[in-house]
Amino acid sequence: SREVTAFTGGETTKRLVTGGGCPQRHPRCCPSWVFLHEKAYQVRDTAIESSVVTKVKGVGRYAGQVLDTADYVTPPQGTSVFVVVTKQIRTEDQEQGVCPESEAAFHCSADRDCRGLSPGTRMLTGRCVRYNATLRTCEIQGWCPPEVDTVDVPVMLEAENFIPSSFQTWVELGRCRFHPQLQPLCPILRLGDVARLAGQDFPALAATGGVLGIKIGWVCDLDRAWERCLPRYSFTRLDSLARTPAPGYNFRHARYYRWPNGSEHRTLIKAFGIRFDVLVYGSAGKFGIVPTLINTVAAFTSIGVGTVLCDIILLNFLKGAEHYKARKFEEVSRGAGACPPGALGSCTRDKQSTDSGTFSLGL
């Protein structure tokens, strides 16, 4: 920076010319922003270790049966990832053998039509056999009869009222329900509320399946009492609906059994459901002398305090202070013998300074 003093018509004008930097009115230029809002005086740790235990409660009616958590929740261990099944396509009494495929891609009129097809996940025999009185399809080997997953089946809408919970110690379980304003710390949530807070329509989500994230954030200031270290809940949808060949979430599983004659059979279930991922994140901070010193120096430098301190030392305590004053403060006199504006050549200006530096500090 350079301060210039000019005398014009008996009036004195002083101005301090500085280089670029942070605007003085910007909040980040203030040391209080760095230390109070950003807590730059703390040592922070973001390596959060957590263990989440979940449990789902509720019963629903589906396909003429009453289902409980053993029927529609998987896996049953109560981990941080669980699925609530909302729709099922069941293929009953399958056994190993050969049978005609049901999908339209395997329609045929002769054996040659089946030999050129890509089998995909099926084991083709290469024969074109009769599916019904009017249709012929390629024959497969495996579990028969084949699955028909294009049928329209109902959705268990009672799942909207099911209640998953994550156990914590500061809440009396059973006496609260999560609400973002009224009960923000309650770990007992209603599935319909989770979908709504994630911006989803529950009936549509239950029909196709999807993945929802229950995010638990721990941002703690350890300089305060530990009782104030509390979580914050937020919700979002994790799977993408755009540019996805098979939107939603579904999986297949089977239940096996053996008949008295020794033959093995199974019931194949294609389950559509909502997968819940409980995600824990956070950070903790505590006062530390090293970050305090580093950020103090950085904050003072950003607002020019370093320049002021250097000027005080150079103007008042060093041997060559008078020479530095003459270079820093320029007095321009406009009067007799003074150079006209724009004059060049032999015209000279005298430079002198009687400022001790205290006046510049006052400015």
Short mmCIF file of C-alpha atoms in Angstrom, two decimals:
data_model
loop_
_atom_site.label_atom_id
_atom_site.label_comp_id
_atom_site.label_asym_id
_atom_site.label_seq_id
_atom_site.Cartn_x
_atom_site.Cartn_y
_atom_site.Cartn_z
CA SER A 1 0.00 0.00 0.00
CA ARG A 2 1.07 3.61 -0.56
CA GLU A 3 -0.35 6.72 1.09
CA VAL A 4 -0.16 9.94 -0.95
CA THR A 5 -0.60 13.40 0.61
CA ALA A 6 -1.41 16.24 -1.82
CA PHE A 7 -1.72 19.99 -1.11
CA THR A 8 -4.10 21.69 -3.52
CA GLY A 9 -5.16 25.30 -3.03
CA GLY A 10 -4.50 25.28 0.68
CA GLU A 11 -6.43 21.98 1.18
CA THR A 12 -4.84 18.72 2.13
CA THR A 13 -5.98 15.40 0.66
CA LYS A 14 -4.69 12.05 1.85
CA ARG A 15 -5.49 8.75 0.19
CA LEU A 16 -4.25 5.24 0.76
CA VAL A 17 -3.79 3.20 -2.38
CA THR A 18 -3.95 -0.57 -1.83
CA GLY A 19 -3.77 -3.56 -4.08
CA GLY A 20 -6.47 -6.17 -4.62
CA GLY A 21 -7.81 -8.32 -1.86
CA CYS A 22 -10.92 -9.35 -0.04
CA PRO A 23 -13.75 -6.77 -0.05
CA GLN A 24 -14.06 -5.20 3.37
CA ARG A 25 -17.82 -5.76 3.57
CA HIS A 26 -17.59 -9.46 2.73
CA PRO A 27 -18.36 -11.57 5.85
CA ARG A 28 -15.50 -13.97 5.19
CA CYS A 29 -13.06 -11.05 5.49
CA CYS A 30 -13.97 -10.67 9.17
CA PRO A 31 -11.95 -12.73 11.67
CA SER A 32 -15.14 -13.48 13.60
CA TRP A 33 -16.45 -15.42 10.58
CA VAL A 34 -13.35 -17.59 10.50
CA PHE A 35 -13.26 -18.29 14.22
CA LEU A 36 -16.90 -18.28 15.31
CA HIS A 37 -18.90 -19.49 12.32
CA GLU A 38 -16.36 -21.79 10.66
CA LYS A 39 -14.79 -22.81 14.01
CA ALA A 40 -11.30 -22.55 12.57
CA TYR A 41 -9.83 -22.82 16.08
CA GLN A 42 -10.81 -26.49 16.34
CA VAL A 43 -9.18 -29.76 15.39
CA ARG A 44 -11.77 -31.71 13.40
CA ASP A 45 -12.29 -35.43 12.85
CA THR A 46 -14.55 -36.75 10.06
CA ALA A 47 -13.78 -40.46 10.47
CA ILE A 48 -17.08 -41.39 12.09
CA GLU A 49 -17.54 -45.01 13.18
CA SER A 50 -21.11 -46.14 13.76
CA SER A 51 -23.29 -49.17 14.21
CA VAL A 52 -26.99 -48.92 13.41
CA VAL A 53 -29.62 -51.42 14.57
CA THR A 54 -33.01 -51.27 12.85
CA LYS A 55 -36.34 -52.98 13.43
CA VAL A 56 -39.61 -52.88 11.45
CA LYS A 57 -43.09 -53.35 12.92
CA GLY A 58 -46.49 -53.75 11.25
CA VAL A 59 -48.82 -56.27 9.61
CA GLY A 60 -50.52 -56.10 6.22
CA ARG A 61 -52.95 -58.05 4.06
CA TYR A 62 -51.72 -59.28 0.67
CA ALA A 63 -53.19 -61.84 -1.78
CA GLY A 64 -55.69 -63.05 0.80
CA GLN A 65 -53.04 -63.54 3.48
CA VAL A 66 -51.98 -61.53 6.51
CA LEU A 67 -48.23 -60.88 6.36
CA ASP A 68 -45.96 -59.96 9.26
CA THR A 69 -42.34 -58.79 9.35
CA ALA A 70 -41.03 -62.33 8.77
CA ASP A 71 -42.84 -62.30 5.40
CA TYR A 72 -42.04 -58.86 3.99
CA VAL A 73 -38.74 -57.70 5.60
CA THR A 74 -35.39 -58.92 4.32
CA PRO A 75 -32.78 -59.44 5.64
CA PRO A 76 -34.26 -60.13 9.08
CA GLN A 77 -31.10 -59.34 11.08
CA GLY A 78 -31.94 -55.63 11.58
CA THR A 79 -28.90 -54.16 9.84
CA SER A 80 -28.45 -50.68 8.38
CA VAL A 81 -29.79 -51.93 5.00
CA PHE A 82 -33.19 -53.62 4.80
CA VAL A 83 -35.99 -54.10 2.27
CA VAL A 84 -39.73 -53.83 2.82
CA VAL A 85 -41.49 -55.94 0.17
CA THR A 86 -44.59 -54.21 -1.26
CA LYS A 87 -45.47 -56.44 -4.24
CA GLN A 88 -44.86 -60.09 -5.14
CA ILE A 89 -45.17 -62.20 -8.30
CA ARG A 90 -45.27 -65.85 -7.26
CA THR A 91 -44.62 -68.87 -9.47
CA GLU A 92 -45.85 -71.90 -7.53
CA ASP A 93 -44.74 -75.53 -7.61
CA GLN A 94 -41.70 -75.37 -9.91
CA GLU A 95 -39.61 -78.47 -10.49
CA GLN A 96 -36.65 -79.42 -12.68
CA GLY A 97 -37.54 -80.48 -16.22
CA VAL A 98 -38.20 -79.15 -19.75
CA CYS A 99 -41.05 -76.81 -20.73
CA PRO A 100 -41.96 -74.15 -23.31
CA GLU A 101 -40.83 -70.58 -22.59
CA SER A 102 -43.58 -68.02 -22.18
CA GLU A 103 -41.90 -64.77 -23.29
CA ALA A 104 -42.72 -63.27 -26.66
CA ALA A 105 -39.04 -63.16 -27.69
CA PHE A 106 -39.05 -66.99 -27.81
CA HIS A 107 -42.05 -67.48 -30.09
CA CYS A 108 -41.21 -69.78 -32.98
CA SER A 109 -42.63 -71.78 -35.87
CA ALA A 110 -39.79 -74.33 -36.38
CA ASP A 111 -36.71 -75.62 -34.55
CA ARG A 112 -34.41 -73.40 -36.66
CA ASP A 113 -35.98 -70.33 -35.03
CA CYS A 114 -34.75 -71.47 -31.61
CA ARG A 115 -31.18 -72.33 -32.61
CA GLY A 116 -30.35 -68.76 -33.60
CA LEU A 117 -31.57 -67.12 -30.40
CA SER A 118 -29.37 -65.83 -27.62
CA PRO A 119 -30.20 -67.93 -24.55
CA GLY A 120 -29.50 -65.17 -22.02
CA THR A 121 -30.28 -66.65 -18.61
CA ARG A 122 -32.09 -69.68 -20.07
CA MET A 123 -30.89 -73.10 -21.13
CA LEU A 124 -32.45 -73.70 -24.60
CA THR A 125 -32.87 -77.22 -25.94
CA GLY A 126 -33.15 -76.01 -29.55
CA ARG A 127 -36.66 -77.41 -30.09
CA CYS A 128 -39.83 -75.48 -30.97
CA VAL A 129 -42.71 -77.00 -29.00
CA ARG A 130 -46.40 -76.25 -28.46
CA TYR A 131 -47.19 -73.74 -25.70
CA ASN A 132 -50.97 -73.85 -26.13
CA ALA A 133 -53.51 -74.62 -28.83
CA THR A 134 -52.46 -71.64 -31.00
CA LEU A 135 -48.89 -70.80 -29.95
CA ARG A 136 -45.49 -72.46 -30.24
CA THR A 137 -42.40 -71.35 -28.30
CA CYS A 138 -38.83 -72.49 -27.76
CA GLU A 139 -38.25 -75.20 -25.20
CA ILE A 140 -36.05 -74.57 -22.15
CA GLN A 141 -34.48 -76.80 -19.55
CA GLY A 142 -34.62 -75.80 -15.89
CA TRP A 143 -37.31 -74.93 -13.38
CA CYS A 144 -40.76 -75.44 -14.84
CA PRO A 145 -43.30 -73.96 -15.32
CA PRO A 146 -41.43 -70.76 -16.31
CA GLU A 147 -42.03 -67.47 -14.56
CA VAL A 148 -44.53 -65.01 -16.06
CA ASP A 149 -43.57 -61.64 -14.56
CA THR A 150 -45.78 -59.46 -16.75
CA VAL A 151 -48.94 -60.13 -14.79
CA ASP A 152 -50.61 -57.29 -12.91
CA VAL A 153 -50.56 -57.91 -9.17
CA PRO A 154 -51.74 -55.64 -6.33
CA VAL A 155 -49.57 -53.54 -4.05
CA MET A 156 -49.56 -53.87 -0.26
CA LEU A 157 -50.46 -50.26 0.56
CA GLU A 158 -50.56 -51.03 4.29
CA ALA A 159 -46.76 -50.78 4.13
CA GLU A 160 -47.17 -47.01 4.17
CA ASN A 161 -47.98 -47.27 7.89
CA PHE A 162 -45.16 -49.66 8.79
CA ILE A 163 -42.69 -48.25 11.29
CA PRO A 164 -38.93 -48.78 11.05
CA SER A 165 -36.88 -47.53 14.00
CA SER A 166 -33.25 -47.07 14.91
CA PHE A 167 -32.57 -47.45 18.61
CA GLN A 168 -31.08 -44.55 20.55
CA THR A 169 -30.74 -43.99 24.28
CA TRP A 170 -32.13 -40.48 24.73
CA VAL A 171 -35.67 -41.14 23.49
CA GLU A 172 -38.39 -43.18 25.16
CA LEU A 173 -39.30 -45.61 22.41
CA GLY A 174 -42.97 -46.07 21.70
CA ARG A 175 -43.94 -42.59 22.89
CA CYS A 176 -42.88 -40.53 19.87
CA ARG A 177 -43.09 -40.39 16.09
CA PHE A 178 -40.55 -38.55 13.98
CA HIS A 179 -41.54 -35.09 12.80
CA PRO A 180 -38.98 -32.68 11.26
CA GLN A 181 -40.15 -29.78 13.46
CA LEU A 182 -42.02 -31.24 16.42
CA GLN A 183 -40.01 -34.44 17.06
CA PRO A 184 -36.71 -34.10 15.11
CA LEU A 185 -34.83 -36.51 17.40
CA CYS A 186 -37.34 -39.36 17.46
CA PRO A 187 -35.86 -42.47 15.77
CA ILE A 188 -39.28 -44.04 15.08
CA LEU A 189 -40.41 -43.27 11.55
CA ARG A 190 -43.44 -44.07 9.42
CA LEU A 191 -42.58 -45.38 5.94
CA GLY A 192 -45.08 -43.08 4.28
CA ASP A 193 -43.46 -40.08 5.98
CA VAL A 194 -39.98 -41.19 4.90
CA ALA A 195 -41.12 -41.40 1.26
CA ARG A 196 -42.89 -38.03 1.49
CA LEU A 197 -39.89 -36.29 3.05
CA ALA A 198 -37.73 -37.77 0.28
CA GLY A 199 -40.06 -36.18 -2.29
CA GLN A 200 -41.67 -39.46 -3.44
CA ASP A 201 -45.25 -40.69 -3.93
CA PHE A 202 -45.59 -43.84 -1.84
CA PRO A 203 -48.11 -45.80 -4.03
CA ALA A 204 -45.98 -45.22 -7.14
CA LEU A 205 -42.81 -46.11 -5.27
CA ALA A 206 -44.36 -49.28 -3.85
CA ALA A 207 -45.44 -50.44 -7.31
CA THR A 208 -41.99 -50.24 -8.95
CA GLY A 209 -39.72 -50.39 -5.93
CA GLY A 210 -36.91 -48.00 -5.14
CA VAL A 211 -34.01 -47.14 -2.85
CA LEU A 212 -34.40 -44.51 -0.13
CA GLY A 213 -31.64 -43.15 2.07
CA ILE A 214 -32.17 -42.32 5.74
CA LYS A 215 -29.26 -40.02 6.53
CA ILE A 216 -28.22 -39.42 10.14
CA GLY A 217 -25.83 -36.53 10.52
CA TRP A 218 -23.69 -35.98 13.60
CA VAL A 219 -22.00 -32.54 13.60
CA CYS A 220 -20.73 -32.04 17.14
CA ASP A 221 -18.87 -29.26 18.94
CA LEU A 222 -16.94 -31.06 21.69
CA ASP A 223 -16.13 -27.78 23.41
CA ARG A 224 -19.74 -27.83 24.61
CA ALA A 225 -21.56 -30.37 26.77
CA TRP A 226 -21.81 -33.84 25.23
CA GLU A 227 -25.60 -33.82 25.73
CA ARG A 228 -25.77 -31.25 22.90
CA CYS A 229 -24.20 -33.69 20.44
CA LEU A 230 -27.43 -34.82 18.77
CA PRO A 231 -28.21 -36.24 15.29
CA ARG A 232 -30.15 -34.69 12.44
CA TYR A 233 -32.29 -36.81 10.12
CA SER A 234 -32.74 -36.23 6.39
CA PHE A 235 -34.11 -38.37 3.57
CA THR A 236 -33.42 -38.78 -0.14
CA ARG A 237 -33.96 -41.21 -3.02
CA LEU A 238 -30.75 -42.96 -4.03
CA ASP A 239 -31.62 -44.86 -7.22
CA SER A 240 -31.90 -43.04 -10.54
CA LEU A 241 -35.05 -43.08 -12.64
CA ALA A 242 -33.48 -41.46 -15.70
CA ARG A 243 -31.67 -43.51 -18.36
CA THR A 244 -32.32 -46.75 -16.50
CA PRO A 245 -33.44 -49.81 -18.50
CA ALA A 246 -35.24 -51.30 -15.47
CA PRO A 247 -36.26 -48.52 -13.07
CA GLY A 248 -37.20 -49.36 -9.52
CA TYR A 249 -35.95 -52.12 -7.26
CA ASN A 250 -36.81 -55.83 -7.29
CA PHE A 251 -35.17 -59.17 -6.61
CA ARG A 252 -35.99 -62.87 -6.77
CA HIS A 253 -35.81 -65.51 -4.08
CA ALA A 254 -37.17 -69.04 -3.74
CA ARG A 255 -38.60 -71.28 -1.04
CA TYR A 256 -37.67 -74.93 -1.49
CA TYR A 257 -39.48 -78.02 -0.27
CA ARG A 258 -39.47 -81.76 -0.99
CA TRP A 259 -42.48 -83.95 -1.70
CA PRO A 260 -42.95 -87.37 -0.06
CA ASN A 261 -41.78 -89.09 -3.26
CA GLY A 262 -38.41 -87.34 -2.98
CA SER A 263 -38.83 -84.78 -5.80
CA GLU A 264 -37.66 -81.23 -5.07
CA HIS A 265 -39.98 -78.30 -5.72
CA ARG A 266 -39.83 -74.59 -5.12
CA THR A 267 -41.94 -71.43 -5.10
CA LEU A 268 -40.23 -68.61 -7.01
CA ILE A 269 -41.00 -65.08 -5.77
CA LYS A 270 -40.18 -61.91 -7.68
CA ALA A 271 -40.38 -59.24 -4.97
CA PHE A 272 -40.75 -55.50 -5.54
CA GLY A 273 -39.93 -53.39 -2.53
CA ILE A 274 -38.41 -50.31 -1.00
CA ARG A 275 -34.82 -50.66 0.08
CA PHE A 276 -33.75 -48.44 2.96
CA ASP A 277 -30.10 -47.52 3.43
CA VAL A 278 -29.29 -45.93 6.79
CA LEU A 279 -26.30 -43.65 6.13
CA VAL A 280 -24.38 -42.13 9.03
CA TYR A 281 -22.02 -39.20 8.50
CA GLY A 282 -20.64 -36.34 10.54
CA SER A 283 -17.68 -34.60 12.09
CA ALA A 284 -16.52 -33.52 15.53
CA GLY A 285 -14.36 -30.56 16.50
CA LYS A 286 -12.45 -29.53 19.61
CA PHE A 287 -10.21 -26.57 20.41
CA GLY A 288 -6.60 -26.94 19.31
CA ILE A 289 -3.70 -24.49 19.66
CA VAL A 290 -2.10 -25.34 16.29
CA PRO A 291 -5.13 -24.53 14.04
CA THR A 292 -5.81 -21.47 16.21
CA LEU A 293 -2.37 -20.01 15.54
CA ILE A 294 -2.39 -20.89 11.84
CA ASN A 295 -5.81 -19.43 11.16
CA THR A 296 -5.12 -16.35 13.30
CA VAL A 297 -2.14 -15.44 11.14
CA ALA A 298 -4.09 -16.22 7.96
CA ALA A 299 -7.08 -14.12 9.05
CA PHE A 300 -4.98 -11.11 10.01
CA THR A 301 -3.03 -11.30 6.78
CA SER A 302 -6.21 -11.39 4.69
CA ILE A 303 -7.44 -8.06 6.14
CA GLY A 304 -4.10 -6.25 5.93
CA VAL A 305 -3.10 -6.27 9.60
CA GLY A 306 0.30 -7.59 8.60
CA THR A 307 0.95 -4.49 6.50
CA VAL A 308 -0.03 -2.20 9.38
CA LEU A 309 2.33 -3.97 11.79
CA CYS A 310 5.18 -3.74 9.31
CA ASP A 311 4.54 -0.02 8.82
CA ILE A 312 4.63 0.60 12.58
CA ILE A 313 8.01 -1.11 12.85
CA LEU A 314 9.51 0.52 9.74
CA LEU A 315 8.24 4.04 10.51
CA ASN A 316 9.09 4.16 14.19
CA PHE A 317 11.70 1.63 15.29
CA LEU A 318 14.23 1.11 12.49
CA LYS A 319 17.34 3.21 11.79
CA GLY A 320 16.24 4.14 8.24
CA ALA A 321 12.74 5.24 9.20
CA GLU A 322 13.10 8.72 7.67
CA HIS A 323 14.06 7.29 4.29
CA TYR A 324 11.06 4.89 4.41
CA LYS A 325 8.74 7.79 5.29
CA ALA A 326 9.96 9.78 2.31
CA ARG A 327 9.22 6.84 0.03
CA LYS A 328 5.86 5.97 1.54
CA PHE A 329 4.30 9.45 1.89
CA GLU A 330 4.45 11.83 -1.05
CA GLU A 331 3.65 15.55 -0.61
CA VAL A 332 2.74 17.35 -3.80
CA SER A 333 2.72 21.19 -3.62
CA ARG A 334 1.03 23.22 -6.34
CA GLY A 335 2.31 26.82 -6.25
CA ALA A 336 5.08 29.04 -7.59
CA GLY A 337 7.75 27.08 -9.37
CA ALA A 338 5.71 23.95 -9.23
CA CYS A 339 5.53 21.75 -12.26
CA PRO A 340 2.41 22.17 -14.36
CA PRO A 341 0.23 19.12 -14.94
CA GLY A 342 1.73 16.81 -17.51
CA ALA A 343 5.19 18.49 -17.41
CA LEU A 344 8.14 16.29 -18.38
CA GLY A 345 11.85 16.73 -18.80
CA SER A 346 13.87 18.73 -16.35
CA CYS A 347 10.88 19.64 -14.21
CA THR A 348 11.31 18.03 -10.77
CA ARG A 349 9.20 17.62 -7.70
CA ASP A 350 10.61 17.75 -4.19
CA LYS A 351 9.59 14.95 -1.86
CA GLN A 352 9.60 15.34 1.86
CA SER A 353 7.80 13.91 4.87
CA THR A 354 7.13 15.13 8.40
CA ASP A 355 4.61 12.38 9.20
CA SER A 356 5.71 10.12 12.03
CA GLY A 357 3.41 7.32 10.92
CA THR A 358 0.93 7.81 13.74
CA PHE A 359 -1.44 9.77 11.56
CA SER A 360 -1.55 6.99 8.97
CA LEU A 361 -2.43 4.54 11.75
CA GLY A 362 -5.32 6.78 12.76
CA LEU A 363 -6.67 6.67 9.22
#
